[in-house]
PDB file of C-alpha atoms in Angstrom:
ATOM      1  CA  MET A  61      38.502   1.419 -37.615  1.00 42.00           C
ATOM      2  CA  ARG A  62      38.343   0.890 -33.917  1.00 43.00           C
ATOM      3  CA  PRO A  63      34.978   1.750 -32.198  1.00 45.00           C
ATOM      4  CA  THR A  64      34.961   4.795 -30.216  1.00 43.00           C
ATOM      5  CA  LEU A  65      33.975   4.694 -26.450  1.00 37.00           C
ATOM      6  CA  THR A  66      30.725   6.657 -27.160  1.00 38.00           C
ATOM      7  CA  MET A  67      29.762   4.093 -29.836  1.00 37.00           C
ATOM      8  CA  MET A  68      30.413   1.261 -27.433  1.00 33.00           C
ATOM      9  CA  LEU A  69      28.410   2.825 -24.604  1.00 35.00           C
ATOM     10  CA  LEU A  70      25.507   3.532 -27.041  1.00 36.00           C
ATOM     11  CA  ALA A  71      25.491  -0.185 -28.085  1.00 37.00           C
ATOM     12  CA  LEU A  72      25.409  -1.202 -24.376  1.00 35.00           C
ATOM     13  CA  VAL A  73      22.496   1.190 -23.593  1.00 36.00           C
ATOM     14  CA  LEU A  74      20.518  -0.093 -26.648  1.00 35.00           C
ATOM     15  CA  HIS A  75      21.093  -3.743 -25.611  1.00 37.00           C
ATOM     16  CA  ALA A  76      20.012  -3.094 -21.955  1.00 39.00           C
ATOM     17  CA  CYS A  77      16.888  -1.306 -23.080  1.00 43.00           C
ATOM     18  CA  GLY A  78      15.721  -4.040 -25.456  1.00 43.00           C
ATOM     19  CA  PRO A  79      12.486  -4.907 -23.720  1.00 44.00           C
ATOM     20  CA  MET A  80      11.429  -1.398 -23.118  1.00 43.00           C
ATOM     21  CA  HIS A  81      12.175  -0.544 -26.756  1.00 42.00           C
ATOM     22  CA  GLN A  82       9.951  -3.495 -27.953  1.00 45.00           C
ATOM     23  CA  MET A  83       6.978  -1.971 -25.865  1.00 46.00           C
ATOM     24  CA  GLN A  84       7.525   1.855 -26.471  1.00 43.00           C
ATOM     25  CA  LYS A  85       6.988   3.060 -30.041  1.00 42.00           C
ATOM     26  CA  VAL A  86       9.745   5.605 -30.252  1.00 42.00           C
ATOM     27  CA  GLU A  87       8.439   6.681 -33.701  1.00 46.00           C
ATOM     28  CA  SER A  88       5.375   8.382 -31.968  1.00 53.00           C
ATOM     29  CA  PRO A  89       6.055   9.672 -28.384  1.00 66.00           C
ATOM     30  CA  LEU A  90       2.688  11.395 -28.566  1.00 80.00           C
ATOM     31  CA  PRO A  91      -0.049   9.484 -26.675  1.00 88.00           C
ATOM     32  CA  MET A  92      -2.867   8.150 -28.673  1.00 95.00           C
ATOM     33  CA  ILE A  93      -6.133   6.558 -27.251  1.00 97.00           C
ATOM     34  CA  GLY A  94      -5.101   3.027 -26.474  1.00 97.00           C
ATOM     35  CA  SER A  95      -1.724   4.043 -25.077  1.00 96.00           C
ATOM     36  CA  MET A  96      -0.444   2.845 -21.748  1.00 96.00           C
ATOM     37  CA  GLY A  97       1.288   5.183 -19.417  1.00 95.00           C
ATOM     38  CA  LYS A  98       1.144   6.950 -16.010  1.00 94.00           C
ATOM     39  CA  GLN A  99      -1.210   9.663 -15.085  1.00 92.00           C
ATOM     40  CA  ARG A 100      -0.058  12.621 -12.852  1.00 85.00           C
ATOM     41  CA  SER A 101      -2.786  14.812 -11.374  1.00 77.00           C
ATOM     42  CA  GLY A 102      -2.214  18.208  -9.593  1.00 65.00           C
ATOM     43  CA  LEU A 103      -4.523  20.877  -8.186  1.00 60.00           C
ATOM     44  CA  PHE A 104      -5.152  22.355 -11.656  1.00 65.00           C
ATOM     45  CA  LYS A 105      -3.489  20.093 -14.061  1.00 75.00           C
ATOM     46  CA  LYS A 106      -3.405  16.354 -15.007  1.00 84.00           C
ATOM     47  CA  ASP A 107      -0.790  14.869 -17.343  1.00 89.00           C
ATOM     48  CA  PHE A 108      -0.342  11.478 -19.042  1.00 93.00           C
ATOM     49  CA  GLN A 109       3.183  10.109 -19.684  1.00 92.00           C
ATOM     50  CA  LYS A 110       3.096   7.573 -22.385  1.00 93.00           C
ATOM     51  CA  VAL A 111       5.408   4.543 -21.845  1.00 92.00           C
ATOM     52  CA  GLY A 112       4.066   2.231 -24.592  1.00 93.00           C
ATOM     53  CA  GLU A 113       1.205   0.944 -26.606  1.00 95.00           C
ATOM     54  CA  PRO A 114      -0.227  -2.422 -27.776  1.00 96.00           C
ATOM     55  CA  ILE A 115       0.194  -4.069 -31.212  1.00 97.00           C
ATOM     56  CA  LEU A 116      -3.313  -4.507 -32.671  1.00 97.00           C
ATOM     57  CA  ALA A 117      -3.729  -7.437 -35.066  1.00 95.00           C
ATOM     58  CA  SER A 118      -7.318  -6.384 -35.706  1.00 94.00           C
ATOM     59  CA  ALA A 119      -9.156  -2.990 -35.494  1.00 94.00           C
ATOM     60  CA  ILE A 120     -10.714  -1.911 -32.183  1.00 96.00           C
ATOM     61  CA  ALA A 121     -13.988  -0.088 -32.214  1.00 95.00           C
ATOM     62  CA  ILE A 122     -14.131   3.250 -30.650  1.00 95.00           C
ATOM     63  CA  SER A 123     -17.039   5.782 -30.306  1.00 94.00           C
ATOM     64  CA  VAL A 124     -16.840   9.323 -31.360  1.00 94.00           C
ATOM     65  CA  ARG A 125     -18.961  12.426 -30.205  1.00 93.00           C
ATOM     66  CA  SER A 126     -18.946  15.945 -31.480  1.00 94.00           C
ATOM     67  CA  VAL A 127     -19.436  17.800 -28.108  1.00 95.00           C
ATOM     68  CA  PRO A 128     -20.142  21.617 -27.504  1.00 96.00           C
ATOM     69  CA  PHE A 129     -17.505  23.320 -25.321  1.00 95.00           C
ATOM     70  CA  THR A 130     -18.424  24.216 -21.779  1.00 94.00           C
ATOM     71  CA  SER A 131     -16.584  26.965 -19.867  1.00 93.00           C
ATOM     72  CA  SER A 132     -14.406  24.285 -18.120  1.00 93.00           C
ATOM     73  CA  MET A 133     -13.409  22.463 -21.307  1.00 95.00           C
ATOM     74  CA  LEU A 134     -12.752  25.742 -23.101  1.00 94.00           C
ATOM     75  CA  GLY A 135     -10.361  26.597 -20.304  1.00 93.00           C
ATOM     76  CA  LYS A 136      -8.587  23.310 -20.605  1.00 93.00           C
ATOM     77  CA  TYR A 137      -8.264  23.825 -24.458  1.00 94.00           C
ATOM     78  CA  THR A 138      -7.007  27.362 -24.007  1.00 94.00           C
ATOM     79  CA  LYS A 139      -4.436  26.233 -21.497  1.00 92.00           C
ATOM     80  CA  TYR A 140      -3.308  23.488 -23.924  1.00 92.00           C
ATOM     81  CA  ARG A 141      -2.796  25.991 -26.697  1.00 93.00           C
ATOM     82  CA  GLU A 142      -0.753  28.158 -24.320  1.00 91.00           C
ATOM     83  CA  ASN A 143       1.474  25.317 -23.300  1.00 89.00           C
ATOM     84  CA  GLN A 144       1.975  24.314 -26.955  1.00 89.00           C
ATOM     85  CA  GLY A 145       2.918  27.854 -27.799  1.00 90.00           C
ATOM     86  CA  LEU A 146       0.011  28.301 -30.214  1.00 88.00           C
ATOM     87  CA  GLN A 147      -1.894  31.517 -30.847  1.00 87.00           C
ATOM     88  CA  PRO A 148      -4.619  32.249 -28.298  1.00 84.00           C
ATOM     89  CA  LEU A 149      -8.108  31.494 -29.505  1.00 81.00           C
ATOM     90  CA  VAL A 150      -9.924  34.496 -31.063  1.00 74.00           C
ATOM     91  CA  MET A 151     -13.275  34.530 -29.561  1.00 66.00           C
ATOM     92  CA  GLU A 152     -16.287  35.704 -31.424  1.00 57.00           C
ATOM     93  CA  LYS A 153     -18.098  38.723 -29.965  1.00 53.00           C
ATOM     94  CA  ASP A 154     -21.293  37.102 -31.202  1.00 51.00           C
ATOM     95  CA  THR A 155     -22.005  34.596 -28.446  1.00 54.00           C
ATOM     96  CA  THR A 156     -24.291  32.380 -30.733  1.00 55.00           C
ATOM     97  CA  LYS A 157     -21.109  31.548 -32.777  1.00 55.00           C
ATOM     98  CA  THR A 158     -19.146  30.960 -29.700  1.00 53.00           C
ATOM     99  CA  LYS A 159     -21.618  28.420 -28.550  1.00 59.00           C
ATOM    100  CA  ARG A 160     -21.342  26.538 -31.669  1.00 76.00           C
ATOM    101  CA  LEU A 161     -17.586  25.751 -31.015  1.00 90.00           C
ATOM    102  CA  ARG A 162     -17.223  22.042 -30.621  1.00 94.00           C
ATOM    103  CA  TYR A 163     -14.437  19.370 -29.844  1.00 97.00           C
ATOM    104  CA  PHE A 164     -14.380  15.571 -30.428  1.00 97.00           C
ATOM    105  CA  GLU A 165     -14.471  13.003 -27.785  1.00 96.00           C
ATOM    106  CA  LEU A 166     -13.262   9.408 -28.360  1.00 96.00           C
ATOM    107  CA  THR A 167     -13.898   6.405 -26.187  1.00 96.00           C
ATOM    108  CA  ILE A 168     -12.961   2.870 -26.575  1.00 97.00           C
ATOM    109  CA  THR A 169     -16.047   0.689 -26.839  1.00 95.00           C
ATOM    110  CA  ASP A 170     -14.571  -2.740 -27.716  1.00 96.00           C
ATOM    111  CA  VAL A 171     -13.002  -3.367 -24.340  1.00 96.00           C
ATOM    112  CA  ILE A 172     -13.419  -7.197 -24.823  1.00 96.00           C
ATOM    113  CA  GLY A 173     -11.419  -7.062 -28.096  1.00 97.00           C
ATOM    114  CA  LEU A 174      -8.824  -4.772 -26.596  1.00 98.00           C
ATOM    115  CA  ALA A 175      -8.308  -7.057 -23.535  1.00 97.00           C
ATOM    116  CA  LYS A 176      -7.886 -10.105 -25.869  1.00 97.00           C
ATOM    117  CA  ALA A 177      -5.274  -8.165 -27.885  1.00 97.00           C
ATOM    118  CA  LEU A 178      -3.339  -7.291 -24.761  1.00 97.00           C
ATOM    119  CA  ASN A 179      -3.321 -10.954 -23.733  1.00 97.00           C
ATOM    120  CA  SER A 180      -1.988 -12.021 -27.090  1.00 96.00           C
ATOM    121  CA  VAL A 181       1.487 -13.098 -27.954  1.00 96.00           C
ATOM    122  CA  ASP A 182       2.130  -9.915 -29.870  1.00 95.00           C
ATOM    123  CA  ASN A 183       1.936  -8.020 -26.585  1.00 97.00           C
ATOM    124  CA  GLU A 184       3.890 -10.316 -24.342  1.00 95.00           C
ATOM    125  CA  VAL A 185       6.381  -7.604 -23.380  1.00 95.00           C
ATOM    126  CA  LEU A 186       3.761  -4.911 -22.781  1.00 95.00           C
ATOM    127  CA  LEU A 187       1.709  -7.385 -20.652  1.00 95.00           C
ATOM    128  CA  LYS A 188       4.954  -8.026 -18.554  1.00 94.00           C
ATOM    129  CA  TYR A 189       5.362  -4.427 -17.759  1.00 93.00           C
ATOM    130  CA  LEU A 190       1.728  -3.880 -16.868  1.00 95.00           C
ATOM    131  CA  GLN A 191       2.253  -6.782 -14.452  1.00 93.00           C
ATOM    132  CA  GLU A 192       5.294  -5.198 -12.737  1.00 92.00           C
ATOM    133  CA  ASP A 193       3.945  -1.746 -12.580  1.00 92.00           C
ATOM    134  CA  SER A 194       0.448  -1.398 -11.188  1.00 88.00           C
ATOM    135  CA  ASP A 195       0.509   2.365 -11.724  1.00 91.00           C
ATOM    136  CA  LEU A 196       0.327   2.029 -15.466  1.00 95.00           C
ATOM    137  CA  VAL A 197      -3.194   2.744 -16.904  1.00 95.00           C
ATOM    138  CA  LEU A 198      -4.870   2.750 -20.222  1.00 97.00           C
ATOM    139  CA  LEU A 199      -5.692   6.020 -22.157  1.00 97.00           C
ATOM    140  CA  SER A 200      -9.263   5.135 -22.685  1.00 97.00           C
ATOM    141  CA  GLN A 201     -10.790   8.526 -23.694  1.00 97.00           C
ATOM    142  CA  ILE A 202      -9.449  11.603 -25.224  1.00 97.00           C
ATOM    143  CA  SER A 203     -11.075  15.075 -25.976  1.00 97.00           C
ATOM    144  CA  PHE A 204      -9.320  16.860 -28.880  1.00 97.00           C
ATOM    145  CA  MET A 205      -9.690  19.508 -31.550  1.00 96.00           C
ATOM    146  CA  ALA A 206      -8.525  18.895 -35.189  1.00 95.00           C
ATOM    147  CA  ASP A 207      -7.815  20.733 -38.433  1.00 94.00           C
ATOM    148  CA  THR A 208     -10.749  21.276 -40.858  1.00 94.00           C
ATOM    149  CA  GLU A 209      -9.762  18.354 -43.044  1.00 94.00           C
ATOM    150  CA  THR A 210      -9.374  15.860 -40.230  1.00 95.00           C
ATOM    151  CA  ALA A 211     -12.625  17.069 -38.518  1.00 95.00           C
ATOM    152  CA  GLN A 212     -14.564  16.631 -41.926  1.00 93.00           C
ATOM    153  CA  ARG A 213     -13.099  12.968 -42.213  1.00 92.00           C
ATOM    154  CA  ILE A 214     -14.250  12.103 -38.778  1.00 93.00           C
ATOM    155  CA  GLU A 215     -17.752  13.623 -39.040  1.00 91.00           C
ATOM    156  CA  SER A 216     -18.420  11.876 -42.300  1.00 88.00           C
ATOM    157  CA  VAL A 217     -18.145   8.465 -40.987  1.00 85.00           C
ATOM    158  CA  ASP A 218     -20.495   6.225 -38.840  1.00 76.00           C
ATOM    159  CA  HIS A 219     -17.659   4.008 -37.453  1.00 81.00           C
ATOM    160  CA  LEU A 220     -14.248   4.783 -36.159  1.00 92.00           C
ATOM    161  CA  TYR A 221     -11.480   2.259 -35.309  1.00 95.00           C
ATOM    162  CA  LEU A 222      -8.157   2.065 -33.548  1.00 96.00           C
ATOM    163  CA  VAL A 223      -5.542   0.301 -35.594  1.00 95.00           C
ATOM    164  CA  THR A 224      -1.675  -0.323 -35.612  1.00 95.00           C
ATOM    165  CA  ASP A 225      -0.594   1.501 -38.868  1.00 93.00           C
ATOM    166  CA  THR A 226       2.182   0.421 -41.213  1.00 90.00           C
ATOM    167  CA  ASN A 227       4.692   2.344 -38.972  1.00 90.00           C
ATOM    168  CA  GLY A 228       3.725   0.241 -36.129  1.00 92.00           C
ATOM    169  CA  VAL A 229       2.034   2.877 -34.002  1.00 94.00           C
ATOM    170  CA  LEU A 230      -1.581   3.322 -33.005  1.00 96.00           C
ATOM    171  CA  ALA A 231      -3.742   5.529 -35.279  1.00 96.00           C
ATOM    172  CA  LEU A 232      -7.347   6.069 -36.127  1.00 96.00           C
ATOM    173  CA  GLN A 233      -9.042   4.484 -39.151  1.00 94.00           C
ATOM    174  CA  THR A 234     -12.112   6.071 -40.575  1.00 89.00           C
ATOM    175  CA  GLY A 235     -12.647   3.707 -43.574  1.00 75.00           C
ATOM    176  CA  ASN A 236     -11.430   0.838 -45.576  1.00 62.00           C
ATOM    177  CA  ALA A 237      -7.740   0.270 -44.578  1.00 61.00           C
ATOM    178  CA  ARG A 238      -6.850  -0.302 -48.241  1.00 62.00           C
ATOM    179  CA  THR A 239      -8.241   3.064 -49.523  1.00 65.00           C
ATOM    180  CA  ASP A 240      -8.248   5.357 -46.555  1.00 77.00           C
ATOM    181  CA  TYR A 241      -5.033   6.705 -44.783  1.00 86.00           C
ATOM    182  CA  PRO A 242      -5.110   6.548 -41.017  1.00 93.00           C
ATOM    183  CA  ILE A 243      -5.104   9.581 -38.685  1.00 95.00           C
ATOM    184  CA  SER A 244      -1.948   9.948 -36.569  1.00 94.00           C
ATOM    185  CA  ALA A 245      -1.826  11.422 -33.067  1.00 94.00           C
ATOM    186  CA  SER A 246       0.268  14.272 -34.360  1.00 93.00           C
ATOM    187  CA  VAL A 247      -2.677  16.021 -36.077  1.00 94.00           C
ATOM    188  CA  LEU A 248      -4.899  15.816 -32.954  1.00 96.00           C
ATOM    189  CA  GLU A 249      -4.929  18.703 -30.442  1.00 96.00           C
ATOM    190  CA  THR A 250      -5.607  16.495 -27.317  1.00 95.00           C
ATOM    191  CA  PHE A 251      -6.355  18.603 -24.427  1.00 95.00           C
ATOM    192  CA  ASP A 252      -8.151  16.335 -22.021  1.00 95.00           C
ATOM    193  CA  PHE A 253      -8.386  12.618 -21.337  1.00 95.00           C
ATOM    194  CA  GLU A 254      -9.627   9.739 -19.020  1.00 95.00           C
ATOM    195  CA  THR A 255      -7.801   6.591 -18.034  1.00 95.00           C
ATOM    196  CA  ALA A 256      -8.949   3.016 -17.204  1.00 96.00           C
ATOM    197  CA  GLY A 257      -7.346   0.296 -14.988  1.00 95.00           C
ATOM    198  CA  PHE A 258      -7.048  -3.341 -15.166  1.00 96.00           C
ATOM    199  CA  CYS A 259      -8.422  -6.344 -13.544  1.00 95.00           C
ATOM    200  CA  TRP A 260      -6.169  -9.542 -13.496  1.00 96.00           C
ATOM    201  CA  LYS A 261      -6.720 -13.266 -13.187  1.00 94.00           C
ATOM    202  CA  LYS A 262      -4.747 -16.440 -13.738  1.00 93.00           C
ATOM    203  CA  ASP A 263      -5.683 -18.780 -16.624  1.00 88.00           C
ATOM    204  CA  LYS A 264      -5.957 -22.607 -16.351  1.00 86.00           C
ATOM    205  CA  ARG A 265      -2.155 -22.836 -16.746  1.00 87.00           C
ATOM    206  CA  GLY A 266      -1.554 -20.267 -13.965  1.00 88.00           C
ATOM    207  CA  LYS A 267      -0.538 -17.489 -16.371  1.00 91.00           C
ATOM    208  CA  LEU A 268      -1.470 -13.963 -15.517  1.00 94.00           C
ATOM    209  CA  GLN A 269      -3.752 -12.252 -17.922  1.00 95.00           C
ATOM    210  CA  ILE A 270      -6.135  -9.170 -18.079  1.00 96.00           C
ATOM    211  CA  ALA A 271      -9.666 -10.138 -17.158  1.00 95.00           C
ATOM    212  CA  HIS A 272     -11.465  -6.785 -17.291  1.00 95.00           C
ATOM    213  CA  ILE A 273     -10.694  -3.177 -18.218  1.00 96.00           C
ATOM    214  CA  LEU A 274     -12.216  -0.892 -15.690  1.00 94.00           C
ATOM    215  CA  MET A 275     -13.714   1.892 -17.934  1.00 91.00           C
ATOM    216  CA  ASP A 276     -15.854   3.438 -15.316  1.00 82.00           C
ATOM    217  CA  GLY A 277     -13.725   2.971 -12.317  1.00 77.00           C
ATOM    218  CA  GLY A 278     -14.955   0.886  -9.444  1.00 82.00           C
ATOM    219  CA  THR A 279     -13.452  -2.266  -8.102  1.00 89.00           C
ATOM    220  CA  CYS A 280     -12.486  -5.523  -9.654  1.00 92.00           C
ATOM    221  CA  PRO A 281     -15.338  -8.180  -9.685  1.00 91.00           C
ATOM    222  CA  GLY A 282     -15.254 -11.630  -8.361  1.00 90.00           C
ATOM    223  CA  ASP A 283     -11.850 -13.270  -7.891  1.00 90.00           C
ATOM    224  CA  THR A 284      -9.901 -10.705 -10.044  1.00 92.00           C
ATOM    225  CA  GLU A 285      -7.443  -8.316  -8.713  1.00 92.00           C
ATOM    226  CA  GLY A 286      -6.463  -4.732  -9.632  1.00 91.00           C
ATOM    227  CA  ASN A 287      -2.736  -5.687  -8.529  1.00 89.00           C
ATOM    228  CA  PRO A 288      -1.620  -8.737 -10.145  1.00 90.00           C
ATOM    229  CA  LYS A 289       1.032  -9.382  -7.585  1.00 88.00           C
ATOM    230  CA  LYS A 290      -1.788 -10.170  -5.098  1.00 88.00           C
ATOM    231  CA  LEU A 291      -2.604 -13.250  -7.257  1.00 85.00           C
ATOM    232  CA  ASP A 292       0.935 -14.623  -6.593  1.00 74.00           C
ATOM    233  CA  LYS A 293       0.545 -14.558  -2.761  1.00 64.00           C
ATOM    234  CA  THR A 294       0.706 -18.014  -1.203  1.00 48.00           C
ATOM    235  CA  PRO A 295      -2.415 -18.669   1.039  1.00 50.00           C
ATOM    236  CA  ASP A 296      -1.628 -18.689   4.775  1.00 47.00           C
ATOM    237  CA  TYR A 297      -2.851 -22.314   4.937  1.00 45.00           C
ATOM    238  CA  LEU A 298      -0.113 -23.471   2.582  1.00 43.00           C
ATOM    239  CA  LYS A 299       2.557 -21.719   4.764  1.00 43.00           C
ATOM    240  CA  LEU A 300       1.911 -24.057   7.679  1.00 46.00           C
TER     241      LEU A 300
END
């Protein structure tokens, strides 16, 4: 049977997109904390477009908090439900019950371990994309609601970890990996987030690597650069 033109074109597209396919986990287009992407901010809205995520050889520690809703955060969650086509929240007339409504907030705490993972051989393709596009950022914190079962699992543990699951995508691990199944992004109603940038340096061999993850904003310390391309510039005295 001769291959059709459509099949031939599809094969060419898949071949051309090889590196991007290695970086992006097509099995899960939903962003999970730890994902890489671009943030778009407007007057009343901010959005995160996931483009890829790292492969984690070991678990990365993250902190979890149960936080009471403020009017601002409740407005964001209400808007999220509206955009997802979900039923509007049924607010209790009893304000004491309304005040007890809470959400979860996850924040990456093991930034050193994550930077080490990003610099590893497993993430060479991802690191290359981060070097070429300085607009890419890390999804460093998420605010979400969860179903009753998931919420109870999260509330029952002292530690929470970010892992690469058996499908090759980022997930939350609440216990022993051998006995406890991971929590995927699909069961989280993520309605708000924060991002972090990167500081770059060259190692002893002149290879670019991530030196710091800027969780709290600010500027890159010492001789590190937020834009890795600045590290490739030839000093003026060498141009003479």
